[in-house]
Amino acid sequence: MPDAETRELLDWISREPRSYPEAIEIWQTHCPRHSVWEDALADGLVRVVRNGSVSQVALTPEGEAALSSAART
C-alpha cells in the first residue's frame, strides 16, 4: 500500500487529465526525502503518455490498484 503522499499523487492524477509539465511543476523535487513523483515512476504507479507534442500523466494498472486498495482501508 502506498504512503499518504503517494496516495495523494495518485488521487490527484485520477481526478482529471493532467499534463506532464503540470505534474512536474507540482510534484517534482530534488530532495531525496520527498521524491514522491520519482518514486511513483520507479514503482510503476504512474506513466507519461506522449501524443505528439502533448504529454499527459496517467496511472498504470498498478497505480489504479494501489489507489483502489488504499481507498478500501
N, CA, C and O atoms as a CHARMM CRD file, in Angstrom:
* protein
*
  292
    1    1 MET  N      0.85500  -1.17600   0.00000 PROA 1      0.00000
    2    1 MET  CA     0.00000   0.00000   0.00000 PROA 1      0.00000
    3    1 MET  C      0.90600   1.24700   0.00000 PROA 1      0.00000
    4    1 MET  O      1.87500   1.32200   0.75600 PROA 1      0.00000
    5    2 PRO  N      0.57400   2.21700  -0.85900 PROA 2      0.00000
    6    2 PRO  CA     1.40300   3.42600  -0.92400 PROA 2      0.00000
    7    2 PRO  C      1.25100   4.30200   0.31100 PROA 2      0.00000
    8    2 PRO  O      0.23300   4.25800   1.00200 PROA 2      0.00000
    9    3 ASP  N      2.28700   5.10200   0.57400 PROA 3      0.00000
   10    3 ASP  CA     2.21900   6.02100   1.70800 PROA 3      0.00000
   11    3 ASP  C      1.25300   7.16300   1.39100 PROA 3      0.00000
   12    3 ASP  O      0.73900   7.25600   0.27600 PROA 3      0.00000
   13    4 ALA  N      1.01000   8.02200   2.36300 PROA 4      0.00000
   14    4 ALA  CA     0.00000   9.08400   2.23600 PROA 4      0.00000
   15    4 ALA  C      0.31000  10.04600   1.09000 PROA 4      0.00000
   16    4 ALA  O     -0.59600  10.43900   0.35500 PROA 4      0.00000
   17    5 GLU  N      1.57500  10.43100   0.92800 PROA 5      0.00000
   18    5 GLU  CA     1.91600  11.36600  -0.15000 PROA 5      0.00000
   19    5 GLU  C      1.72100  10.72600  -1.51900 PROA 5      0.00000
   20    5 GLU  O      1.25600  11.38000  -2.45100 PROA 5      0.00000
   21    6 THR  N      2.07400   9.45600  -1.64100 PROA 6      0.00000
   22    6 THR  CA     1.89500   8.75900  -2.91200 PROA 6      0.00000
   23    6 THR  C      0.41300   8.59200  -3.21300 PROA 6      0.00000
   24    6 THR  O     -0.00300   8.75100  -4.36100 PROA 6      0.00000
   25    7 ARG  N     -0.38500   8.27600  -2.20700 PROA 7      0.00000
   26    7 ARG  CA    -1.83500   8.18400  -2.41300 PROA 7      0.00000
   27    7 ARG  C     -2.39200   9.52700  -2.87200 PROA 7      0.00000
   28    7 ARG  O     -3.27000   9.57600  -3.73400 PROA 7      0.00000
   29    8 GLU  N     -1.88500  10.61500  -2.29900 PROA 8      0.00000
   30    8 GLU  CA    -2.33000  11.94300  -2.70900 PROA 8      0.00000
   31    8 GLU  C     -1.99400  12.19700  -4.18000 PROA 8      0.00000
   32    8 GLU  O     -2.82600  12.72100  -4.92100 PROA 8      0.00000
   33    9 LEU  N     -0.79000  11.83300  -4.60800 PROA 9      0.00000
   34    9 LEU  CA    -0.39500  11.97800  -6.00800 PROA 9      0.00000
   35    9 LEU  C     -1.29600  11.14100  -6.91100 PROA 9      0.00000
   36    9 LEU  O     -1.79300  11.64100  -7.91900 PROA 9      0.00000
   37   10 LEU  N     -1.51000   9.88700  -6.56500 PROA 10     0.00000
   38   10 LEU  CA    -2.34900   9.00700  -7.38400 PROA 10     0.00000
   39   10 LEU  C     -3.77300   9.54600  -7.48600 PROA 10     0.00000
   40   10 LEU  O     -4.37300   9.53300  -8.56100 PROA 10     0.00000
   41   11 ASP  N     -4.30300  10.01300  -6.37900 PROA 11     0.00000
   42   11 ASP  CA    -5.64700  10.58200  -6.37500 PROA 11     0.00000
   43   11 ASP  C     -5.70100  11.83600  -7.24000 PROA 11     0.00000
   44   11 ASP  O     -6.65300  12.02700  -7.99600 PROA 11     0.00000
   45   12 TRP  N     -4.69500  12.68300  -7.13500 PROA 12     0.00000
   46   12 TRP  CA    -4.62600  13.91800  -7.91100 PROA 12     0.00000
   47   12 TRP  C     -4.63400  13.61400  -9.40300 PROA 12     0.00000
   48   12 TRP  O     -5.33800  14.27200 -10.16900 PROA 12     0.00000
   49   13 ILE  N     -3.85400  12.61700  -9.82100 PROA 13     0.00000
   50   13 ILE  CA    -3.80500  12.23700 -11.23500 PROA 13     0.00000
   51   13 ILE  C     -5.14000  11.64600 -11.68100 PROA 13     0.00000
   52   13 ILE  O     -5.58000  11.89300 -12.80400 PROA 13     0.00000
   53   14 SER  N     -5.77900  10.88000 -10.82500 PROA 14     0.00000
   54   14 SER  CA    -7.01100  10.18600 -11.22200 PROA 14     0.00000
   55   14 SER  C     -8.21000  11.11500 -11.36600 PROA 14     0.00000
   56   14 SER  O     -9.17100  10.76300 -12.04900 PROA 14     0.00000
   57   15 ARG  N     -8.18300  12.28700 -10.74600 PROA 15     0.00000
   58   15 ARG  CA    -9.35100  13.17900 -10.74800 PROA 15     0.00000
   59   15 ARG  C     -9.64300  13.83400 -12.08400 PROA 15     0.00000
   60   15 ARG  O    -10.80700  14.05800 -12.41600 PROA 15     0.00000
   61   16 GLU  N     -8.60700  14.14700 -12.86100 PROA 16     0.00000
   62   16 GLU  CA    -8.81100  14.79300 -14.15700 PROA 16     0.00000
   63   16 GLU  C     -7.52600  14.67100 -14.96600 PROA 16     0.00000
   64   16 GLU  O     -6.46300  14.42000 -14.39800 PROA 16     0.00000
   65   17 PRO  N     -7.60600  14.84400 -16.27400 PROA 17     0.00000
   66   17 PRO  CA    -6.38100  14.76100 -17.08800 PROA 17     0.00000
   67   17 PRO  C     -5.34400  15.77700 -16.60300 PROA 17     0.00000
   68   17 PRO  O     -5.66500  16.93400 -16.33100 PROA 17     0.00000
   69   18 ARG  N     -4.11000  15.32100 -16.50200 PROA 18     0.00000
   70   18 ARG  CA    -3.01800  16.17700 -16.03700 PROA 18     0.00000
   71   18 ARG  C     -1.90300  16.16200 -17.07400 PROA 18     0.00000
   72   18 ARG  O     -1.54200  15.11000 -17.60000 PROA 18     0.00000
   73   19 SER  N     -1.37100  17.32900 -17.35500 PROA 19     0.00000
   74   19 SER  CA    -0.25400  17.39600 -18.28600 PROA 19     0.00000
   75   19 SER  C      1.04200  17.06100 -17.54800 PROA 19     0.00000
   76   19 SER  O      1.14400  17.21900 -16.33100 PROA 19     0.00000
   77   20 TYR  N      2.01600  16.60000 -18.30900 PROA 20     0.00000
   78   20 TYR  CA     3.32000  16.30800 -17.72100 PROA 20     0.00000
   79   20 TYR  C      3.94000  17.57100 -17.12300 PROA 20     0.00000
   80   20 TYR  O      4.42900  17.52300 -15.99400 PROA 20     0.00000
   81   21 PRO  N      3.93700  18.70800 -17.84700 PROA 21     0.00000
   82   21 PRO  CA     4.51800  19.91600 -17.22800 PROA 21     0.00000
   83   21 PRO  C      3.82900  20.30700 -15.91600 PROA 21     0.00000
   84   21 PRO  O      4.49000  20.74200 -14.97300 PROA 21     0.00000
   85   22 GLU  N      2.51200  20.15200 -15.85900 PROA 22     0.00000
   86   22 GLU  CA     1.77500  20.46500 -14.62800 PROA 22     0.00000
   87   22 GLU  C      2.21400  19.53300 -13.49100 PROA 22     0.00000
   88   22 GLU  O      2.43900  19.98100 -12.36600 PROA 22     0.00000
   89   23 ALA  N      2.33300  18.24900 -13.78900 PROA 23     0.00000
   90   23 ALA  CA     2.72700  17.28000 -12.76700 PROA 23     0.00000
   91   23 ALA  C      4.13500  17.56200 -12.26500 PROA 23     0.00000
   92   23 ALA  O      4.38600  17.51800 -11.06100 PROA 23     0.00000
   93   24 ILE  N      5.04200  17.84800 -13.16600 PROA 24     0.00000
   94   24 ILE  CA     6.42200  18.12800 -12.76700 PROA 24     0.00000
   95   24 ILE  C      6.49100  19.40300 -11.93500 PROA 24     0.00000
   96   24 ILE  O      7.21100  19.45800 -10.93800 PROA 24     0.00000
   97   25 GLU  N      5.75200  20.41400 -12.33600 PROA 25     0.00000
   98   25 GLU  CA     5.76700  21.67400 -11.59300 PROA 25     0.00000
   99   25 GLU  C      5.31400  21.47100 -10.14800 PROA 25     0.00000
  100   25 GLU  O      5.87200  22.06300  -9.22500 PROA 25     0.00000
  101   26 ILE  N      4.31700  20.64400  -9.96600 PROA 26     0.00000
  102   26 ILE  CA     3.73600  20.45600  -8.63600 PROA 26     0.00000
  103   26 ILE  C      4.45000  19.38100  -7.82600 PROA 26     0.00000
  104   26 ILE  O      4.62600  19.54600  -6.61800 PROA 26     0.00000
  105   27 TRP  N      4.86500  18.28700  -8.45600 PROA 27     0.00000
  106   27 TRP  CA     5.31800  17.11600  -7.71400 PROA 27     0.00000
  107   27 TRP  C      6.80500  16.83900  -7.73500 PROA 27     0.00000
  108   27 TRP  O      7.29100  16.14200  -6.84400 PROA 27     0.00000
  109   28 GLN  N      7.56100  17.34600  -8.70400 PROA 28     0.00000
  110   28 GLN  CA     8.97800  17.01100  -8.75500 PROA 28     0.00000
  111   28 GLN  C      9.75800  17.75500  -7.67900 PROA 28     0.00000
  112   28 GLN  O      9.48600  18.91700  -7.37800 PROA 28     0.00000
  113   29 THR  N     10.71300  17.07000  -7.11900 PROA 29     0.00000
  114   29 THR  CA    11.59200  17.67200  -6.12300 PROA 29     0.00000
  115   29 THR  C     12.99700  17.11900  -6.31300 PROA 29     0.00000
  116   29 THR  O     13.17900  16.05000  -6.89600 PROA 29     0.00000
  117   30 HSD  N     13.95700  17.82800  -5.83400 PROA 30     0.00000
  118   30 HSD  CA    15.33100  17.34300  -5.87600 PROA 30     0.00000
  119   30 HSD  C     15.78700  16.90600  -4.49300 PROA 30     0.00000
  120   30 HSD  O     16.96000  16.59600  -4.28200 PROA 30     0.00000
  121   31 CYS  N     14.85600  16.88600  -3.56300 PROA 31     0.00000
  122   31 CYS  CA    15.15000  16.44500  -2.20300 PROA 31     0.00000
  123   31 CYS  C     14.90300  14.93900  -2.11100 PROA 31     0.00000
  124   31 CYS  O     13.77400  14.49800  -2.32700 PROA 31     0.00000
  125   32 PRO  N     15.90900  14.15000  -1.80200 PROA 32     0.00000
  126   32 PRO  CA    15.71400  12.70100  -1.75800 PROA 32     0.00000
  127   32 PRO  C     14.72100  12.24100  -0.69700 PROA 32     0.00000
  128   32 PRO  O     14.24200  11.10800  -0.75500 PROA 32     0.00000
  129   33 ARG  N     14.40900  13.08100   0.25200 PROA 33     0.00000
  130   33 ARG  CA    13.44500  12.69400   1.28100 PROA 33     0.00000
  131   33 ARG  C     11.99000  12.89000   0.83900 PROA 33     0.00000
  132   33 ARG  O     11.07100  12.37800   1.47600 PROA 33     0.00000
  133   34 HSD  N     11.79000  13.62500  -0.24100 PROA 34     0.00000
  134   34 HSD  CA    10.43100  13.92100  -0.71100 PROA 34     0.00000
  135   34 HSD  C     10.30900  13.65400  -2.20200 PROA 34     0.00000
  136   34 HSD  O      9.88600  14.53100  -2.95500 PROA 34     0.00000
  137   35 SER  N     10.66400  12.48100  -2.62500 PROA 35     0.00000
  138   35 SER  CA    10.68300  12.16000  -4.04800 PROA 35     0.00000
  139   35 SER  C      9.42300  11.41100  -4.47900 PROA 35     0.00000
  140   35 SER  O      9.51600  10.34900  -5.09500 PROA 35     0.00000
  141   36 VAL  N      8.27300  11.94200  -4.16800 PROA 36     0.00000
  142   36 VAL  CA     7.00100  11.26600  -4.45200 PROA 36     0.00000
  143   36 VAL  C      6.87200  10.96000  -5.93700 PROA 36     0.00000
  144   36 VAL  O      6.58500   9.82100  -6.30600 PROA 36     0.00000
  145   37 TRP  N      7.07800  11.94900  -6.79000 PROA 37     0.00000
  146   37 TRP  CA     6.93700  11.75100  -8.23700 PROA 37     0.00000
  147   37 TRP  C      7.92600  10.69900  -8.73700 PROA 37     0.00000
  148   37 TRP  O      7.53700   9.76600  -9.44000 PROA 37     0.00000
  149   38 GLU  N      9.18800  10.84400  -8.38000 PROA 38     0.00000
  150   38 GLU  CA    10.21400   9.92000  -8.84700 PROA 38     0.00000
  151   38 GLU  C      9.95500   8.50100  -8.33400 PROA 38     0.00000
  152   38 GLU  O     10.13200   7.53200  -9.07300 PROA 38     0.00000
  153   39 ASP  N      9.53700   8.37700  -7.07800 PROA 39     0.00000
  154   39 ASP  CA     9.24400   7.05600  -6.51200 PROA 39     0.00000
  155   39 ASP  C      8.05700   6.41100  -7.21300 PROA 39     0.00000
  156   39 ASP  O      8.08300   5.21300  -7.49400 PROA 39     0.00000
  157   40 ALA  N      7.01600   7.19100  -7.49800 PROA 40     0.00000
  158   40 ALA  CA     5.83500   6.64400  -8.17800 PROA 40     0.00000
  159   40 ALA  C      6.19800   6.16400  -9.58100 PROA 40     0.00000
  160   40 ALA  O      5.70100   5.13100 -10.02800 PROA 40     0.00000
  161   41 LEU  N      7.05700   6.90100 -10.27700 PROA 41     0.00000
  162   41 LEU  CA     7.52400   6.45500 -11.59800 PROA 41     0.00000
  163   41 LEU  C      8.32700   5.16700 -11.47600 PROA 41     0.00000
  164   41 LEU  O      8.08700   4.20900 -12.21000 PROA 41     0.00000
  165   42 ALA  N      9.27400   5.14600 -10.55500 PROA 42     0.00000
  166   42 ALA  CA    10.13800   3.97400 -10.37500 PROA 42     0.00000
  167   42 ALA  C      9.34200   2.74400  -9.94000 PROA 42     0.00000
  168   42 ALA  O      9.68500   1.61900 -10.30400 PROA 42     0.00000
  169   43 ASP  N      8.28600   2.95800  -9.16400 PROA 43     0.00000
  170   43 ASP  CA     7.45700   1.84500  -8.69000 PROA 43     0.00000
  171   43 ASP  C      6.42900   1.40400  -9.72200 PROA 43     0.00000
  172   43 ASP  O      5.68500   0.45200  -9.48500 PROA 43     0.00000
  173   44 GLY  N      6.37900   2.08500 -10.86600 PROA 44     0.00000
  174   44 GLY  CA     5.45100   1.70500 -11.92300 PROA 44     0.00000
  175   44 GLY  C      4.00700   2.07900 -11.63400 PROA 44     0.00000
  176   44 GLY  O      3.08700   1.44900 -12.15600 PROA 44     0.00000
  177   45 LEU  N      3.79500   3.10400 -10.80300 PROA 45     0.00000
  178   45 LEU  CA     2.43100   3.51800 -10.45700 PROA 45     0.00000
  179   45 LEU  C      1.87900   4.58300 -11.40800 PROA 45     0.00000
  180   45 LEU  O      0.66500   4.70000 -11.57900 PROA 45     0.00000
  181   46 VAL  N      2.76600   5.34900 -12.01600 PROA 46     0.00000
  182   46 VAL  CA     2.36700   6.38600 -12.97000 PROA 46     0.00000
  183   46 VAL  C      3.21700   6.25600 -14.22900 PROA 46     0.00000
  184   46 VAL  O      4.29800   5.66800 -14.21500 PROA 46     0.00000
  185   47 ARG  N      2.70000   6.81900 -15.31200 PROA 47     0.00000
  186   47 ARG  CA     3.44800   6.80200 -16.56500 PROA 47     0.00000
  187   47 ARG  C      3.20800   8.10200 -17.29700 PROA 47     0.00000
  188   47 ARG  O      2.23100   8.80500 -17.03900 PROA 47     0.00000
  189   48 VAL  N      4.10300   8.41600 -18.20900 PROA 48     0.00000
  190   48 VAL  CA     3.97000   9.59300 -19.05800 PROA 48     0.00000
  191   48 VAL  C      3.52100   9.09500 -20.42300 PROA 48     0.00000
  192   48 VAL  O      4.15700   8.22600 -21.01900 PROA 48     0.00000
  193   49 VAL  N      2.42100   9.65300 -20.91200 PROA 49     0.00000
  194   49 VAL  CA     1.86600   9.26800 -22.20900 PROA 49     0.00000
  195   49 VAL  C      2.12300  10.40800 -23.17200 PROA 49     0.00000
  196   49 VAL  O      1.61000  11.51200 -22.99200 PROA 49     0.00000
  197   50 ARG  N      2.91300  10.14000 -24.18900 PROA 50     0.00000
  198   50 ARG  CA     3.24300  11.18200 -25.16700 PROA 50     0.00000
  199   50 ARG  C      2.39900  10.98000 -26.41100 PROA 50     0.00000
  200   50 ARG  O      2.31900   9.87600 -26.94800 PROA 50     0.00000
  201   51 ASN  N      1.76700  12.05700 -26.86400 PROA 51     0.00000
  202   51 ASN  CA     0.95200  12.04100 -28.07200 PROA 51     0.00000
  203   51 ASN  C      1.34800  13.26800 -28.88000 PROA 51     0.00000
  204   51 ASN  O      0.77100  14.34400 -28.72100 PROA 51     0.00000
  205   52 GLY  N      2.32000  13.09500 -29.73100 PROA 52     0.00000
  206   52 GLY  CA     2.83700  14.23500 -30.47400 PROA 52     0.00000
  207   52 GLY  C      3.54000  15.19400 -29.53600 PROA 52     0.00000
  208   52 GLY  O      4.45500  14.80900 -28.80900 PROA 52     0.00000
  209   53 SER  N      3.10900  16.44000 -29.55500 PROA 53     0.00000
  210   53 SER  CA     3.74400  17.44800 -28.70100 PROA 53     0.00000
  211   53 SER  C      3.09400  17.55700 -27.32700 PROA 53     0.00000
  212   53 SER  O      3.53000  18.35400 -26.49600 PROA 53     0.00000
  213   54 VAL  N      2.06300  16.76600 -27.08300 PROA 54     0.00000
  214   54 VAL  CA     1.34400  16.80700 -25.80700 PROA 54     0.00000
  215   54 VAL  C      1.74400  15.60000 -24.96600 PROA 54     0.00000
  216   54 VAL  O      1.72600  14.46500 -25.44200 PROA 54     0.00000
  217   55 SER  N      2.10400  15.85500 -23.72100 PROA 55     0.00000
  218   55 SER  CA     2.43800  14.77500 -22.78800 PROA 55     0.00000
  219   55 SER  C      1.49700  14.85400 -21.59600 PROA 55     0.00000
  220   55 SER  O      1.33900  15.90600 -20.97700 PROA 55     0.00000
  221   56 GLN  N      0.88300  13.73300 -21.28900 PROA 56     0.00000
  222   56 GLN  CA    -0.02700  13.62000 -20.15400 PROA 56     0.00000
  223   56 GLN  C      0.55100  12.61500 -19.16600 PROA 56     0.00000
  224   56 GLN  O      1.38500  11.78600 -19.53100 PROA 56     0.00000
  225   57 VAL  N      0.11500  12.68800 -17.93600 PROA 57     0.00000
  226   57 VAL  CA     0.46300  11.65600 -16.96000 PROA 57     0.00000
  227   57 VAL  C     -0.78200  10.84000 -16.67900 PROA 57     0.00000
  228   57 VAL  O     -1.90100  11.35300 -16.71400 PROA 57     0.00000
  229   58 ALA  N     -0.57300   9.56600 -16.40000 PROA 58     0.00000
  230   58 ALA  CA    -1.69300   8.66200 -16.15500 PROA 58     0.00000
  231   58 ALA  C     -1.26500   7.60200 -15.15300 PROA 58     0.00000
  232   58 ALA  O     -0.07900   7.32500 -14.97700 PROA 58     0.00000
  233   59 LEU  N     -2.24200   7.03000 -14.51700 PROA 59     0.00000
  234   59 LEU  CA    -1.97500   5.90200 -13.63000 PROA 59     0.00000
  235   59 LEU  C     -1.77000   4.65400 -14.46700 PROA 59     0.00000
  236   59 LEU  O     -2.42700   4.47000 -15.49200 PROA 59     0.00000
  237   60 THR  N     -0.87700   3.81500 -14.04000 PROA 60     0.00000
  238   60 THR  CA    -0.72800   2.49300 -14.63400 PROA 60     0.00000
  239   60 THR  C     -1.77300   1.58600 -13.98500 PROA 60     0.00000
  240   60 THR  O     -2.41200   1.98900 -13.01200 PROA 60     0.00000
  241   61 PRO  N     -1.95900   0.38100 -14.49900 PROA 61     0.00000
  242   61 PRO  CA    -2.84700  -0.55000 -13.79400 PROA 61     0.00000
  243   61 PRO  C     -2.41900  -0.77700 -12.34300 PROA 61     0.00000
  244   61 PRO  O     -3.26200  -0.93500 -11.46000 PROA 61     0.00000
  245   62 GLU  N     -1.11200  -0.79200 -12.10600 PROA 62     0.00000
  246   62 GLU  CA    -0.61400  -0.95100 -10.73200 PROA 62     0.00000
  247   62 GLU  C     -0.97100   0.25900  -9.87000 PROA 62     0.00000
  248   62 GLU  O     -1.30300   0.11400  -8.69300 PROA 62     0.00000
  249   63 GLY  N     -0.90200   1.45300 -10.46100 PROA 63     0.00000
  250   63 GLY  CA    -1.27800   2.67000  -9.74900 PROA 63     0.00000
  251   63 GLY  C     -2.76400   2.69300  -9.42300 PROA 63     0.00000
  252   63 GLY  O     -3.16400   3.10400  -8.33300 PROA 63     0.00000
  253   64 GLU  N     -3.57600   2.25100 -10.37300 PROA 64     0.00000
  254   64 GLU  CA    -5.02300   2.18400 -10.12800 PROA 64     0.00000
  255   64 GLU  C     -5.33300   1.19500  -9.01800 PROA 64     0.00000
  256   64 GLU  O     -6.17400   1.45900  -8.15900 PROA 64     0.00000
  257   65 ALA  N     -4.65600   0.06300  -9.03800 PROA 65     0.00000
  258   65 ALA  CA    -4.86600  -0.96300  -7.98800 PROA 65     0.00000
  259   65 ALA  C     -4.42500  -0.43900  -6.62800 PROA 65     0.00000
  260   65 ALA  O     -5.10500  -0.66700  -5.62700 PROA 65     0.00000
  261   66 ALA  N     -3.29600   0.26000  -6.58100 PROA 66     0.00000
  262   66 ALA  CA    -2.81700   0.81100  -5.31500 PROA 66     0.00000
  263   66 ALA  C     -3.78100   1.84800  -4.76000 PROA 66     0.00000
  264   66 ALA  O     -4.04100   1.87900  -3.55700 PROA 66     0.00000
  265   67 LEU  N     -4.31300   2.70200  -5.63800 PROA 67     0.00000
  266   67 LEU  CA    -5.27000   3.71000  -5.20300 PROA 67     0.00000
  267   67 LEU  C     -6.56000   3.05600  -4.71900 PROA 67     0.00000
  268   67 LEU  O     -7.14200   3.46800  -3.71600 PROA 67     0.00000
  269   68 SER  N     -6.99100   2.04600  -5.43700 PROA 68     0.00000
  270   68 SER  CA    -8.21200   1.33100  -5.05200 PROA 68     0.00000
  271   68 SER  C     -8.04600   0.63200  -3.70800 PROA 68     0.00000
  272   68 SER  O     -8.94400   0.68200  -2.86700 PROA 68     0.00000
  273   69 SER  N     -6.90200  -0.02100  -3.50100 PROA 69     0.00000
  274   69 SER  CA    -6.68500  -0.71500  -2.22400 PROA 69     0.00000
  275   69 SER  C     -6.55000   0.27900  -1.07300 PROA 69     0.00000
  276   69 SER  O     -6.96500  -0.01100   0.04900 PROA 69     0.00000
  277   70 ALA  N     -5.97600   1.43700  -1.34300 PROA 70     0.00000
  278   70 ALA  CA    -5.84700   2.46300  -0.30600 PROA 70     0.00000
  279   70 ALA  C     -7.22200   3.00000   0.08600 PROA 70     0.00000
  280   70 ALA  O     -7.44700   3.33200   1.24900 PROA 70     0.00000
  281   71 ALA  N     -8.14400   3.08700  -0.87900 PROA 71     0.00000
  282   71 ALA  CA    -9.48100   3.59600  -0.60600 PROA 71     0.00000
  283   71 ALA  C    -10.28300   2.62000   0.26300 PROA 71     0.00000
  284   71 ALA  O    -11.18400   3.02600   0.99700 PROA 71     0.00000
  285   72 ARG  N     -9.94700   1.34200   0.17100 PROA 72     0.00000
  286   72 ARG  CA   -10.67800   0.32200   0.94600 PROA 72     0.00000
  287   72 ARG  C    -10.22600   0.25800   2.38800 PROA 72     0.00000
  288   72 ARG  O    -10.90600  -0.35000   3.21500 PROA 72     0.00000
  289   73 THR  N     -9.08900   0.87300   2.71600 PROA 73     0.00000
  290   73 THR  CA    -8.59400   0.77600   4.09200 PROA 73     0.00000
  291   73 THR  C     -8.97100   1.98900   4.90400 PROA 73     0.00000
  292   73 THR  O     -8.63300   2.07100   6.08500 PROA 73     0.00000
